[in-house]
Tab-separated table of C-alpha atoms in Angstrom:
chain	number	residue	atom	x	y	z
F	1	MET	CA	0.000	0.000	0.000
F	2	PRO	CA	1.507	3.367	-0.949
F	3	GLU	CA	1.266	6.228	1.513
F	4	LYS	CA	-1.982	8.123	1.745
F	5	ILE	CA	-2.579	11.869	2.120
F	6	ILE	CA	-5.610	13.090	4.064
F	7	LEU	CA	-6.628	16.761	3.907
F	8	HIS	CA	-8.793	18.037	6.768
F	9	TRP	CA	-10.771	20.771	5.031
F	10	LEU	CA	-12.804	23.431	6.850
F	11	ASN	CA	-15.298	25.695	5.083
F	12	PHE	CA	-14.216	29.282	4.492
F	13	SER	CA	-10.664	28.634	5.647
F	14	ARG	CA	-7.074	28.570	4.501
F	15	SER	CA	-7.530	24.853	3.810
F	16	HIS	CA	-9.165	25.467	0.441
F	17	ARG	CA	-5.894	26.370	-1.250
F	18	ILE	CA	-4.303	23.118	0.016
F	19	LEU	CA	-7.074	21.308	-1.851
F	20	TRP	CA	-6.103	23.363	-4.912
F	21	LEU	CA	-2.426	22.448	-4.357
F	22	LEU	CA	-3.236	18.718	-4.111
F	23	GLU	CA	-5.122	18.997	-7.399
F	24	GLU	CA	-2.114	20.737	-8.994
F	25	LEU	CA	0.151	17.935	-7.770
F	26	ASN	CA	-2.060	15.235	-9.307
F	27	VAL	CA	-1.759	13.008	-6.253
F	28	ASP	CA	-4.340	10.723	-4.669
F	29	TYR	CA	-5.759	12.135	-1.493
F	30	GLU	CA	-8.692	11.747	0.830
F	31	LEU	CA	-10.789	14.747	1.791
F	32	LYS	CA	-12.405	15.090	5.225
F	33	LEU	CA	-14.846	17.967	5.508
F	34	TYR	CA	-15.596	20.064	8.605
F	35	GLN	CA	-18.091	22.878	9.052
F	36	ARG	CA	-17.632	26.005	11.154
F	37	THR	CA	-19.872	26.457	14.193
F	38	LYS	CA	-22.498	29.205	14.484
F	39	GLU	CA	-19.780	31.344	16.119
F	40	PHE	CA	-17.642	30.884	12.963
F	41	ARG	CA	-15.094	28.792	14.892
F	42	ALA	CA	-13.557	25.457	13.888
F	43	PRO	CA	-15.547	22.511	15.296
F	44	LYS	CA	-14.160	20.492	18.219
F	45	GLU	CA	-13.627	17.386	16.017
F	46	LEU	CA	-10.542	19.097	14.599
F	47	ASN	CA	-8.902	18.919	18.045
F	48	LYS	CA	-8.718	15.155	17.565
F	49	VAL	CA	-6.588	15.632	14.466
F	50	HIS	CA	-4.161	18.236	15.898
F	51	PRO	CA	-3.994	19.746	19.404
F	52	LEU	CA	-4.438	23.289	18.048
F	53	GLY	CA	-7.702	22.256	16.353
F	54	LYS	CA	-7.154	24.304	13.218
F	55	SER	CA	-7.415	23.681	9.510
F	56	PRO	CA	-5.606	23.117	7.176
F	57	VAL	CA	-3.955	20.055	8.589
F	58	ILE	CA	-2.775	17.151	6.485
F	59	GLU	CA	-2.094	13.601	7.573
F	60	ILE	CA	0.455	11.470	5.803
F	61	VAL	CA	-0.270	7.808	6.442
F	62	ALA	CA	2.775	5.693	5.617
F	63	ALA	CA	2.698	2.241	4.050
F	64	ASP	CA	3.244	0.660	7.512
F	65	GLY	CA	0.153	2.439	8.872
F	66	THR	CA	2.004	5.027	10.981
F	67	SER	CA	0.785	8.521	10.364
F	68	LYS	CA	2.088	12.030	10.838
F	69	VAL	CA	0.127	15.240	11.043
F	70	ILE	CA	1.439	18.427	9.452
F	71	ALA	CA	0.129	21.922	10.153
F	72	GLU	CA	0.846	25.523	9.064
F	73	SER	CA	-0.155	26.424	5.505
F	74	GLY	CA	3.297	27.631	4.430
F	75	HIS	CA	4.945	24.507	5.779
F	76	ILE	CA	2.313	22.183	4.268
F	77	THR	CA	2.802	23.888	0.887
F	78	ASN	CA	6.575	23.487	1.094
F	79	TYR	CA	6.299	19.882	2.224
F	80	LEU	CA	3.838	18.794	-0.462
F	81	ILE	CA	5.715	20.497	-3.299
F	82	ARG	CA	9.086	19.121	-2.195
F	83	LYS	CA	7.742	15.599	-1.837
F	84	TYR	CA	5.183	15.229	-4.611
F	85	ASP	CA	6.060	17.763	-7.314
F	86	THR	CA	8.490	15.333	-8.918
F	87	GLU	CA	8.467	17.199	-12.246
F	88	GLY	CA	9.060	20.604	-10.640
F	89	ARG	CA	5.877	22.033	-12.200
F	90	LEU	CA	5.380	24.424	-9.273
F	91	VAL	CA	9.074	25.156	-8.691
F	92	PRO	CA	10.198	28.595	-9.928
F	93	SER	CA	12.775	28.590	-12.732
F	94	SER	CA	15.592	30.578	-11.088
F	95	ASP	CA	17.226	30.527	-7.639
F	96	ASP	CA	16.206	34.131	-7.183
F	97	ASP	CA	12.559	33.298	-7.872
F	98	LYS	CA	12.742	30.244	-5.595
F	99	GLU	CA	13.880	32.549	-2.804
F	100	LYS	CA	11.059	35.005	-3.521
F	101	ALA	CA	8.466	32.210	-3.505
F	102	GLU	CA	9.871	30.958	-0.199
F	103	TRP	CA	9.597	34.459	1.241
F	104	PHE	CA	5.965	34.611	0.083
F	105	LEU	CA	5.080	31.444	2.018
F	106	HIS	CA	6.305	33.104	5.222
F	107	TYR	CA	4.933	36.548	4.397
F	108	VAL	CA	1.364	35.498	3.565
F	109	GLU	CA	0.930	33.686	6.869
F	110	GLY	CA	3.249	35.733	9.111
F	111	THR	CA	2.251	39.241	8.070
F	112	LEU	CA	-0.780	39.397	5.769
F	113	GLN	CA	-3.192	36.800	7.119
F	114	PRO	CA	-3.019	37.833	10.830
F	115	LEU	CA	-4.299	41.299	9.873
F	116	LEU	CA	-7.346	39.786	8.190
F	117	VAL	CA	-7.959	37.509	11.189
F	118	SER	CA	-7.880	40.489	13.563
F	119	LEU	CA	-10.240	42.474	11.341
F	120	LEU	CA	-12.596	39.489	11.465
F	121	VAL	CA	-12.316	39.259	15.261
F	122	GLY	CA	-13.250	42.959	15.399
F	123	GLU	CA	-16.263	42.377	13.139
F	124	THR	CA	-17.391	39.515	15.358
F	125	ALA	CA	-17.063	41.712	18.463
F	126	LYS	CA	-19.236	44.358	16.786
F	127	GLN	CA	-21.888	41.808	15.895
F	128	MET	CA	-21.895	40.309	19.368
F	129	ALA	CA	-22.118	43.651	21.175
F	130	PRO	CA	-25.170	43.697	23.473
F	131	PHE	CA	-28.009	46.096	22.697
F	132	GLY	CA	-27.158	49.644	23.752
F	133	THR	CA	-23.375	49.174	23.487
F	134	LYS	CA	-23.105	48.770	19.710
F	135	PHE	CA	-22.137	52.375	19.043
F	136	LEU	CA	-19.279	52.310	21.543
F	137	VAL	CA	-18.028	48.852	20.547
F	138	ASN	CA	-17.976	49.996	16.909
F	139	LYS	CA	-15.905	52.999	17.990
F	140	VAL	CA	-13.360	50.900	19.921
F	141	VAL	CA	-12.966	48.427	17.041
F	142	LYS	CA	-12.657	51.290	14.533
F	143	ALA	CA	-9.899	52.874	16.631
F	144	MET	CA	-7.924	49.607	16.672
F	145	ASN	CA	-8.455	49.068	12.944
F	146	ASP	CA	-7.517	52.635	11.965
F	147	GLY	CA	-4.578	52.641	14.371
F	148	PHE	CA	-3.185	49.284	13.387
F	149	TYR	CA	-4.953	46.457	11.525
F	150	LEU	CA	-6.513	48.359	8.640
F	151	SER	CA	-3.661	50.822	8.163
F	152	GLU	CA	-1.210	47.880	8.095
F	153	LEU	CA	-3.424	45.947	5.664
F	154	LEU	CA	-3.586	48.921	3.280
F	155	LYS	CA	0.208	49.260	3.444
F	156	ASN	CA	0.452	45.563	2.555
F	157	LEU	CA	-1.987	45.843	-0.343
F	158	ASP	CA	-0.008	48.827	-1.694
F	159	TYR	CA	3.118	46.694	-1.515
F	160	LEU	CA	1.445	43.692	-3.173
F	161	GLU	CA	0.017	45.980	-5.881
F	162	SER	CA	3.573	47.149	-6.651
F	163	ILE	CA	4.706	43.511	-6.908
F	164	ALA	CA	1.801	42.557	-9.232
F	165	LYS	CA	2.406	45.691	-11.316
F	166	ALA	CA	6.092	44.845	-11.770
F	167	GLN	CA	5.153	41.274	-12.721
F	168	HIS	CA	2.601	42.477	-15.287
F	169	ALA	CA	5.226	44.830	-16.739
F	170	LYS	CA	7.391	41.734	-17.285
F	171	GLY	CA	4.492	39.960	-18.983
F	172	SER	CA	3.814	37.534	-16.128
F	173	GLU	CA	0.395	36.941	-14.577
F	174	TYR	CA	1.898	35.307	-11.457
F	175	LEU	CA	3.223	36.821	-8.221
F	176	VAL	CA	6.707	35.342	-8.633
F	177	GLY	CA	8.570	34.414	-11.826
F	178	ASP	CA	6.811	33.255	-14.968
F	179	LYS	CA	4.800	30.262	-13.772
F	180	LEU	CA	2.349	29.227	-11.089
F	181	ASN	CA	3.955	28.387	-7.737
F	182	GLY	CA	3.257	28.219	-4.001
F	183	ALA	CA	3.141	32.030	-3.710
F	184	ASP	CA	0.008	32.337	-5.873
F	185	ILE	CA	-1.639	29.351	-4.232
F	186	LEU	CA	-1.003	30.598	-0.701
F	187	ALA	CA	-1.981	34.200	-1.484
F	188	SER	CA	-5.250	33.088	-3.083
F	189	PHE	CA	-7.091	32.904	0.232
F	190	PRO	CA	-6.225	36.272	1.826
F	191	ILE	CA	-6.229	38.287	-1.398
F	192	GLN	CA	-8.417	36.630	-4.002
F	193	GLN	CA	-11.015	34.945	-1.810
F	194	ASN	CA	-11.162	37.474	1.034
F	195	VAL	CA	-10.918	40.707	-0.871
F	196	PHE	CA	-11.410	40.486	-4.638
F	197	SER	CA	-14.023	37.769	-5.012
F	198	ASN	CA	-16.036	38.988	-2.062
F	199	PRO	CA	-17.271	42.580	-2.575
F	200	GLU	CA	-19.375	42.396	0.574
F	201	ARG	CA	-16.392	41.463	2.713
F	202	ALA	CA	-14.204	44.049	0.935
F	203	GLN	CA	-16.835	46.688	1.706
F	204	SER	CA	-16.949	45.623	5.343
F	205	ILE	CA	-13.133	45.599	5.655
F	206	PHE	CA	-12.433	48.866	3.887
F	207	GLY	CA	-15.696	50.701	4.436
F	208	ARG	CA	-15.517	51.683	0.763
F	209	SER	CA	-16.066	49.928	-2.513
F	210	ASP	CA	-13.323	51.347	-4.730
F	211	VAL	CA	-10.760	48.752	-3.644
F	212	TYR	CA	-10.802	47.166	-7.121
F	213	LYS	CA	-9.971	50.491	-8.718
F	214	LYS	CA	-7.270	51.229	-6.173
F	215	TYR	CA	-5.483	47.926	-6.788
F	216	PRO	CA	-5.951	47.192	-10.506
F	217	HIS	CA	-2.961	44.862	-10.829
F	218	LEU	CA	-3.885	42.811	-7.771
F	219	HIS	CA	-7.424	42.652	-9.101
F	220	GLN	CA	-6.128	41.408	-12.462
F	221	TRP	CA	-4.054	38.766	-10.653
F	222	ALA	CA	-7.089	37.688	-8.587
F	223	GLN	CA	-9.207	37.336	-11.722
F	224	PHE	CA	-6.486	35.341	-13.442
F	225	ILE	CA	-6.028	33.005	-10.449
F	226	ALA	CA	-9.780	32.401	-10.234
F	227	LYS	CA	-9.620	30.859	-13.724
F	228	GLU	CA	-6.716	28.476	-13.059
F	229	PRO	CA	-8.135	25.078	-14.127
F	230	LYS	CA	-7.175	23.183	-10.964
F	231	TYR	CA	-8.498	25.961	-8.733
F	232	VAL	CA	-11.783	25.796	-10.652
F	233	LYS	CA	-11.734	22.020	-10.165
F	234	ALA	CA	-11.151	22.368	-6.392
F	235	ASN	CA	-14.189	24.648	-6.241
F	236	GLN	CA	-16.256	22.149	-8.203
F	237	ILE	CA	-15.286	19.292	-5.873
F	238	ILE	CA	-16.504	21.274	-2.893
F	239	GLU	CA	-19.654	22.495	-4.620
F	240	LYS	CA	-20.551	18.925	-5.468
F	241	LEU	CA	-20.009	17.730	-1.895
F	242	GLU	CA	-21.260	20.724	0.008
F	243	GLY	CA	-23.255	23.076	-2.126
F	244	LYS	CA	-21.883	26.432	-3.203
F	245	SER	CA	-22.976	28.394	-0.165
F	246	LYS	CA	-20.753	26.315	2.120
F	247	LEU	CA	-17.462	27.332	0.474
X	1	MET	CA	35.294	42.710	-1.126
X	2	PRO	CA	33.213	39.815	0.218
X	3	GLU	CA	29.493	40.308	0.646
X	4	LYS	CA	28.256	42.207	3.659
X	5	ILE	CA	25.254	41.518	5.904
X	6	ILE	CA	23.405	44.429	7.501
X	7	LEU	CA	20.857	43.787	10.257
X	8	HIS	CA	18.280	46.520	10.844
X	9	TRP	CA	17.555	46.075	14.544
X	10	LEU	CA	14.589	47.636	16.363
X	11	ASN	CA	14.308	47.729	20.153
X	12	PHE	CA	11.870	45.272	21.728
X	13	SER	CA	11.230	43.470	18.460
X	14	ARG	CA	11.627	40.168	16.701
X	15	SER	CA	14.932	41.467	15.325
X	16	HIS	CA	16.825	40.641	18.510
X	17	ARG	CA	16.884	36.916	17.773
X	18	ILE	CA	18.329	37.578	14.299
X	19	LEU	CA	21.202	39.309	16.093
X	20	TRP	CA	21.541	36.151	18.201
X	21	LEU	CA	21.467	34.016	15.033
X	22	LEU	CA	24.203	36.108	13.383
X	23	GLU	CA	26.331	35.619	16.496
X	24	GLU	CA	25.717	31.855	16.337
X	25	LEU	CA	26.786	31.829	12.696
X	26	ASN	CA	30.055	33.638	13.447
X	27	VAL	CA	29.729	35.900	10.421
X	28	ASP	CA	30.696	39.530	9.994
X	29	TYR	CA	27.738	41.834	10.024
X	30	GLU	CA	26.857	45.467	10.470
X	31	LEU	CA	24.205	46.481	12.968
X	32	LYS	CA	21.892	49.456	12.382
X	33	LEU	CA	19.802	50.424	15.387
X	34	TYR	CA	16.303	51.919	15.382
X	35	GLN	CA	14.168	53.031	18.304
X	36	ARG	CA	10.398	52.722	18.606
X	37	THR	CA	8.345	55.908	18.679
X	38	LYS	CA	6.373	57.065	21.730
X	39	GLU	CA	3.397	55.123	20.291
X	40	PHE	CA	5.540	51.955	20.320
X	41	ARG	CA	5.598	51.841	16.503
X	42	ALA	CA	8.588	51.342	14.213
X	43	PRO	CA	10.114	54.681	13.148
X	44	LYS	CA	9.598	55.981	9.599
X	45	GLU	CA	13.299	55.472	8.716
X	46	LEU	CA	12.597	51.751	8.405
X	47	ASN	CA	10.318	52.471	5.414
X	48	LYS	CA	13.462	53.428	3.503
X	49	VAL	CA	14.874	49.946	4.022
X	50	HIS	CA	11.724	47.961	3.124
X	51	PRO	CA	8.279	49.206	1.986
X	52	LEU	CA	6.525	47.530	4.933
X	53	GLY	CA	8.752	49.444	7.373
X	54	LYS	CA	9.196	46.573	9.795
X	55	SER	CA	12.108	44.953	11.592
X	56	PRO	CA	13.845	42.505	11.359
X	57	VAL	CA	15.049	43.139	7.855
X	58	ILE	CA	18.466	42.149	6.611
X	59	GLU	CA	20.375	43.513	3.668
X	60	ILE	CA	22.836	41.376	1.773
X	61	VAL	CA	25.273	43.611	-0.097
X	62	ALA	CA	27.071	41.626	-2.805
X	63	ALA	CA	30.708	42.069	-3.828
X	64	ASP	CA	29.616	44.159	-6.858
X	65	GLY	CA	27.709	46.572	-4.597
X	66	THR	CA	24.191	45.398	-5.501
X	67	SER	CA	22.071	44.706	-2.477
X	68	LYS	CA	18.977	42.724	-1.659
X	69	VAL	CA	16.644	43.149	1.267
X	70	ILE	CA	15.131	40.124	3.011
X	71	ALA	CA	12.178	40.239	5.416
X	72	GLU	CA	10.096	37.791	7.510
X	73	SER	CA	11.839	36.268	10.531
X	74	GLY	CA	11.236	32.639	9.522
X	75	HIS	CA	12.544	33.265	6.034
X	76	ILE	CA	15.560	35.266	7.253
X	77	THR	CA	16.417	32.424	9.656
X	78	ASN	CA	16.171	29.830	6.886
X	79	TYR	CA	18.182	31.963	4.496
X	80	LEU	CA	21.007	32.740	6.909
X	81	ILE	CA	21.363	29.145	8.135
X	82	ARG	CA	21.306	27.709	4.600
X	83	LYS	CA	23.863	30.206	3.356
X	84	TYR	CA	26.223	30.743	6.266
X	85	ASP	CA	25.977	27.675	8.524
X	86	THR	CA	28.568	25.848	6.465
X	87	GLU	CA	29.336	23.362	9.259
X	88	GLY	CA	25.648	22.578	9.904
X	89	ARG	CA	25.940	23.610	13.570
X	90	LEU	CA	22.289	24.715	13.656
X	91	VAL	CA	20.965	21.995	11.358
X	92	PRO	CA	19.051	19.205	13.172
X	93	SER	CA	20.589	15.728	12.983
X	94	SER	CA	17.720	13.786	11.383
X	95	ASP	CA	15.354	14.459	8.476
X	96	ASP	CA	12.433	14.185	10.865
X	97	ASP	CA	13.911	16.856	13.134
X	98	LYS	CA	14.723	19.060	10.130
X	99	GLU	CA	11.059	18.920	9.192
X	100	LYS	CA	9.973	19.769	12.740
X	101	ALA	CA	12.358	22.733	12.875
X	102	GLU	CA	11.017	23.949	9.533
X	103	TRP	CA	7.466	23.663	10.867
X	104	PHE	CA	8.494	25.734	13.908
X	105	LEU	CA	9.718	28.603	11.723
X	106	HIS	CA	6.262	28.826	10.150
X	107	TYR	CA	4.355	28.160	13.356
X	108	VAL	CA	6.065	30.779	15.527
X	109	GLU	CA	5.350	33.577	13.064
X	110	GLY	CA	2.114	32.319	11.504
X	111	THR	CA	0.236	31.239	14.627
X	112	LEU	CA	1.933	32.201	17.888
X	113	GLN	CA	3.297	35.697	17.315
X	114	PRO	CA	0.100	37.224	15.801
X	115	LEU	CA	-1.764	36.422	19.041
X	116	LEU	CA	0.810	38.349	21.064
X	117	VAL	CA	0.656	41.268	18.635
X	118	SER	CA	-3.141	41.444	18.951
X	119	LEU	CA	-2.945	41.289	22.747
X	120	LEU	CA	-0.512	44.205	22.578
X	121	VAL	CA	-2.820	46.161	20.238
X	122	GLY	CA	-5.610	45.614	22.798
X	123	GLU	CA	-3.372	46.861	25.631
X	124	THR	CA	-2.509	49.960	23.599
X	125	ALA	CA	-6.210	50.610	22.939
X	126	LYS	CA	-6.883	50.408	26.679
X	127	GLN	CA	-4.103	52.834	27.475
X	128	MET	CA	-5.179	55.276	24.790
X	129	ALA	CA	-8.858	55.243	25.773
X	130	PRO	CA	-10.038	58.806	26.482
X	131	PHE	CA	-11.108	59.675	30.006
X	132	GLY	CA	-14.571	58.333	30.791
X	133	THR	CA	-14.409	55.493	28.234
X	134	LYS	CA	-11.739	53.365	29.938
X	135	PHE	CA	-14.215	51.004	31.568
X	136	LEU	CA	-15.969	50.214	28.322
X	137	VAL	CA	-12.769	49.907	26.251
X	138	ASN	CA	-11.391	47.498	28.880
X	139	LYS	CA	-14.567	45.460	28.571
X	140	VAL	CA	-14.479	45.294	24.759
X	141	VAL	CA	-10.803	44.318	24.734
X	142	LYS	CA	-11.410	41.687	27.430
X	143	ALA	CA	-14.260	40.189	25.395
X	144	MET	CA	-12.021	39.889	22.313
X	145	ASN	CA	-9.151	38.442	24.360
X	146	ASP	CA	-11.309	35.912	26.221
X	147	GLY	CA	-13.200	34.990	23.055
X	148	PHE	CA	-10.170	34.619	20.828
X	149	TYR	CA	-6.651	35.956	21.407
X	150	LEU	CA	-6.039	34.865	24.995
X	151	SER	CA	-7.898	31.552	24.746
X	152	GLU	CA	-5.903	30.735	21.602
X	153	LEU	CA	-2.637	31.769	23.263
X	154	LEU	CA	-3.314	29.509	26.255
X	155	LYS	CA	-4.082	26.616	23.896
X	156	ASN	CA	-0.762	27.277	22.173
X	157	LEU	CA	1.175	27.431	25.435
X	158	ASP	CA	-0.408	24.110	26.517
X	159	TYR	CA	0.740	22.622	23.233
X	160	LEU	CA	4.257	24.055	23.546
X	161	GLU	CA	4.443	22.833	27.147
X	162	SER	CA	3.684	19.294	25.902
X	163	ILE	CA	6.462	19.621	23.305
X	164	ALA	CA	8.993	20.875	25.901
X	165	LYS	CA	7.916	18.148	28.331
X	166	ALA	CA	8.453	15.417	25.721
X	167	GLN	CA	11.851	16.908	24.869
X	168	HIS	CA	12.883	16.989	28.546
X	169	ALA	CA	11.785	13.355	28.901
X	170	LYS	CA	14.219	12.550	26.089
X	171	GLY	CA	16.971	14.462	27.893
X	172	SER	CA	17.032	17.412	25.489
X	173	GLU	CA	16.849	21.051	26.551
X	174	TYR	CA	15.889	22.215	23.042
X	175	LEU	CA	12.518	22.437	21.293
X	176	VAL	CA	13.505	20.122	18.450
X	177	GLY	CA	16.083	17.301	18.414
X	178	ASP	CA	19.182	17.323	20.578
X	179	LYS	CA	20.878	20.587	19.617
X	180	LEU	CA	20.191	24.280	19.213
X	181	ASN	CA	18.467	25.206	15.933
X	182	GLY	CA	16.263	27.826	14.320
X	183	ALA	CA	13.203	26.710	16.335
X	184	ASP	CA	14.716	27.768	19.677
X	185	ILE	CA	16.090	30.989	18.242
X	186	LEU	CA	12.788	32.002	16.642
X	187	ALA	CA	10.697	31.013	19.670
X	188	SER	CA	12.926	32.999	22.017
X	189	PHE	CA	11.120	36.275	21.340
X	190	PRO	CA	7.461	35.271	21.788
X	191	ILE	CA	8.027	32.787	24.602
X	192	GLN	CA	11.198	33.607	26.485
X	193	GLN	CA	11.339	37.383	26.072
X	194	ASN	CA	7.604	38.135	26.064
X	195	VAL	CA	6.376	35.733	28.687
X	196	PHE	CA	9.024	34.124	30.885
X	197	SER	CA	11.616	36.877	31.275
X	198	ASN	CA	8.994	39.576	31.682
X	199	PRO	CA	6.757	38.927	34.734
X	200	GLU	CA	5.087	42.318	34.310
X	201	ARG	CA	4.092	41.567	30.731
X	202	ALA	CA	3.042	38.003	31.682
X	203	GLN	CA	0.852	39.475	34.407
X	204	SER	CA	-0.690	41.947	31.968
X	205	ILE	CA	-1.275	39.221	29.332
X	206	PHE	CA	-2.673	36.542	31.613
X	207	GLY	CA	-4.058	38.655	34.432
X	208	ARG	CA	-2.446	36.168	36.798
X	209	SER	CA	1.070	35.414	37.941
X	210	ASP	CA	1.128	31.604	38.108
X	211	VAL	CA	2.102	31.200	34.456
X	212	TYR	CA	5.540	29.902	35.459
X	213	LYS	CA	3.969	27.180	37.595
X	214	LYS	CA	1.466	26.290	34.898
X	215	TYR	CA	4.167	25.798	32.261
X	216	PRO	CA	7.183	24.366	34.142
X	217	HIS	CA	8.814	22.779	31.086
X	218	LEU	CA	8.483	25.881	28.936
X	219	HIS	CA	9.862	27.884	31.852
X	220	GLN	CA	12.828	25.509	32.109
X	221	TRP	CA	13.408	25.896	28.370
X	222	ALA	CA	13.210	29.707	28.646
X	223	GLN	CA	15.751	29.719	31.476
X	224	PHE	CA	18.071	27.434	29.524
X	225	ILE	CA	17.843	29.560	26.376
X	226	ALA	CA	18.571	32.738	28.355
X	227	LYS	CA	21.977	31.280	29.247
X	228	GLU	CA	23.025	30.303	25.724
X	229	PRO	CA	26.427	32.017	25.341
X	230	LYS	CA	25.710	33.713	22.010
X	231	TYR	CA	22.317	34.940	23.209
X	232	VAL	CA	24.033	36.431	26.249
X	233	LYS	CA	26.561	38.018	23.886
X	234	ALA	CA	23.794	39.506	21.701
X	235	ASN	CA	22.305	41.079	24.835
X	236	GLN	CA	25.693	42.453	25.855
X	237	ILE	CA	26.256	44.025	22.430
X	238	ILE	CA	22.958	45.875	22.709
X	239	GLU	CA	23.496	46.861	26.341
X	240	LYS	CA	26.836	48.370	25.404
X	241	LEU	CA	25.381	50.348	22.514
X	242	GLU	CA	22.013	51.254	23.957
X	243	GLY	CA	21.821	50.733	27.680
X	244	LYS	CA	19.838	47.886	29.176
X	245	SER	CA	16.522	49.707	29.356
X	246	LYS	CA	16.395	50.068	25.588
X	247	LEU	CA	16.316	46.321	24.879
């Protein structure tokens, strides 16, 4: 029996791009689906897979039945590409681009994603504010967002726009080099799914709707990524199993 | 002229462990010091080094004078070890341990550190609350901490305690394998500096002072790390240049 890969997938989470990655790698895998609770948290069943109870988590079950669990999106991406991308399809062409892609795996999770998580925590606090306190809770959350989370996110989007612009000037539709790699796959959740394919969420994050005009190159990248055949296929797999609204 | 490494160091930041790493690697480097503003933010000068204006950032100046700037602590750690640890002093002994150390570099920055940053943002919001609103701001921040940031941090410390405990049972003082590596160096800032060497900050994070009793193995690890000769040397370098209070 060859080894088996299991992906623990959670709706509206960073796990979706690992599904995309597994499709890109053309490997056999098993998909286990989890649904968020009413409070938009991961369900307790995920604690049985990994003590931190988060998704994505993958399990690699070896031929002898022993299994190991691997967490952290950037690390999972690295691990899967190194082990299963035997033809180097997702490996950038030059050493310089390899280094940039490696940086992206750390950057997306270490800098970009935490800002979006904190903005979401703030939104949740606003929604949960008891009657009569909403106005003040909104004000406290706005102060934290303006003072840190949102101002940092805008700085990051400016930076990413400059990267996408430079790539387009070179004739590339990708974030690094001239082919698809881990950088695009990892960035798809925070940028494409959270901001550019979700006008309602973009409006709630930025309090304005001109974000697509402000970041035309990032928008172009997001539209391009959304049409990548294996990403489309990952979406179809989930739609078939779950229905579109559960993505 | 051989290539030159410049470390842009900011007081009370993740950059301190990169200084430690450079000392471990026994390489020549230049240190540029930056001080936080009154609002505890990075100063504007750092924007000139990297568009995101954060620290740590390293600059590698090649023999021909061209330079490249590298950000993200996990990526910097990987880069420096791969390029300058020619004797493999900081490289774990087995493939399994190499994988665990690599996971740690992603985990510390992608999961652990963002929780501490958000707790700090909450503290800042409390301190900046205008007269008359303090009570309510405290309440909003407490709700967000109890509901997410603090409960997640405690879950992470439980998990790290179990890792340190298993390592101690094997007779190792390190977080991965049987020798110092990037995992210990990267974890030193969020765990050792933020929690175990800073009772005042631990008290403000946890609202209780028994954190050292609750996490005896992590505490033992933190005390061990604090005595690592090159870490002590990194502290001495800064004390000499800046005075102890500026660390």
